[in-house]
């Protein structure tokens, strides 16, 4: 349990690298439209804001759960698989929200995100002595 959560740190870096351009795209659209607060009636700006917001709402807690599972001693393959699944989920969700918000991509991305978080939470509890 004394190990550093190296796998989680790698995925944290990847998610930070994803977050920066997502945030920049919001700022660029604000500059293009002159809308500095909220979204006005600009549908594209609204989608960019929500894509960034949704990313920020879910990724930190998922990474915390991943680090918890890794520190608690979950199998490394499980932590890696959850990291890959989370990365795929967030990419699918982002692309779907930006391109076709009413399509199934958002649901797939959200469901995969939630499933990954549930697996990580269960892994923490099981690894810490069969709490569940």
XYZ file of C-alpha atoms in Angstrom:
132
model
C 0.000 0.000 0.000
C 2.994 2.307 0.128
C 3.463 2.462 -3.621
C 2.971 5.550 -5.702
C -0.052 5.266 -8.038
C 2.051 5.405 -11.201
C -0.639 4.215 -13.601
C -3.067 6.807 -12.281
C -0.420 9.519 -12.585
C 0.082 8.652 -16.254
C -3.653 8.841 -16.898
C -3.855 12.084 -14.922
C -1.273 13.598 -17.251
C -3.226 12.367 -20.285
C -6.461 13.853 -18.968
C -4.739 17.169 -18.230
C -3.474 17.177 -21.813
C -7.049 16.573 -22.987
C -8.500 19.252 -20.733
C -6.344 22.094 -21.993
C -7.529 22.075 -25.633
C -11.141 21.504 -24.532
C -10.878 24.641 -22.399
C -9.120 26.611 -25.116
C -11.915 25.789 -27.576
C -14.406 27.440 -25.216
C -12.241 30.571 -25.011
C -11.755 30.698 -28.786
C -15.504 30.520 -29.375
C -16.043 33.253 -26.815
C -13.525 35.418 -28.678
C -15.220 34.669 -32.021
C -18.708 35.531 -30.762
C -17.895 38.233 -28.223
C -19.972 36.350 -25.632
C -17.966 36.584 -22.435
C -20.599 35.308 -19.985
C -22.885 32.300 -20.251
C -23.548 31.228 -23.866
C -25.920 33.789 -25.316
C -27.921 31.996 -27.977
C -24.834 30.381 -29.484
C -25.467 26.619 -29.728
C -21.823 25.844 -30.541
C -20.593 27.781 -27.501
C -23.136 25.988 -25.315
C -21.911 22.587 -26.542
C -18.296 23.559 -25.917
C -19.120 24.793 -22.413
C -21.029 21.618 -21.559
C -18.353 19.364 -23.040
C -15.743 21.073 -20.881
C -18.018 21.155 -17.839
C -18.932 17.499 -18.104
C -15.273 16.556 -18.434
C -14.421 18.575 -15.319
C -17.397 17.144 -13.411
C -16.467 13.481 -13.891
C -12.756 13.065 -14.587
C -11.374 14.273 -11.218
C -13.540 11.918 -9.156
C -12.801 9.024 -11.518
C -9.061 9.682 -11.213
C -9.375 9.819 -7.438
C -11.129 6.444 -7.508
C -8.425 5.097 -9.814
C -5.694 6.292 -7.465
C -7.566 4.823 -4.512
C -7.848 1.447 -6.216
C -4.189 1.499 -7.182
C -3.008 2.506 -3.704
C -5.307 -0.053 -2.066
C -3.593 -2.767 -4.091
C -6.045 -3.529 -6.887
C -4.534 -5.644 -9.672
C -2.497 -3.476 -12.040
C -4.333 -4.888 -15.051
C -7.632 -3.691 -13.555
C -6.342 -0.171 -12.919
C -4.907 -0.010 -16.443
C -8.114 -1.355 -17.993
C -10.176 1.196 -16.079
C -7.857 3.988 -17.196
C -8.173 2.949 -20.838
C -11.954 2.589 -20.493
C -12.243 6.023 -18.872
C -10.100 7.610 -21.564
C -12.224 6.014 -24.291
C -15.431 6.978 -22.498
C -14.484 10.613 -22.175
C -13.328 10.830 -25.806
C -16.560 9.222 -27.026
C -18.644 11.535 -24.850
C -16.774 14.670 -25.938
C -16.929 13.904 -29.653
C -20.601 12.943 -29.446
C -21.560 16.057 -27.511
C -19.778 18.283 -29.989
C -21.031 16.555 -33.155
C -24.417 15.024 -32.388
C -25.680 15.654 -28.862
C -28.897 13.709 -29.431
C -27.151 10.591 -30.728
C -26.172 7.493 -28.791
C -22.514 8.516 -28.361
C -23.211 10.635 -25.303
C -25.079 7.775 -23.664
C -22.283 5.333 -24.467
C -19.623 7.689 -23.102
C -21.615 8.460 -19.962
C -22.457 4.811 -19.323
C -18.848 3.705 -19.780
C -17.691 6.478 -17.446
C -20.183 5.417 -14.765
C -19.365 1.741 -15.164
C -15.650 2.460 -14.834
C -16.230 4.483 -11.679
C -18.374 1.719 -10.183
C -15.714 -0.902 -10.940
C -13.064 1.266 -9.305
C -15.200 1.862 -6.218
C -15.961 -1.849 -5.878
C -12.289 -2.643 -6.349
C -11.312 -0.315 -3.517
C -13.857 -1.849 -1.160
C -12.985 -5.433 -2.093
C -9.248 -4.841 -1.933
C -9.519 -3.315 1.521
C -10.836 -6.517 2.998
C -14.076 -7.495 1.418
C -16.082 -4.558 2.683
C -18.763 -5.405 0.127
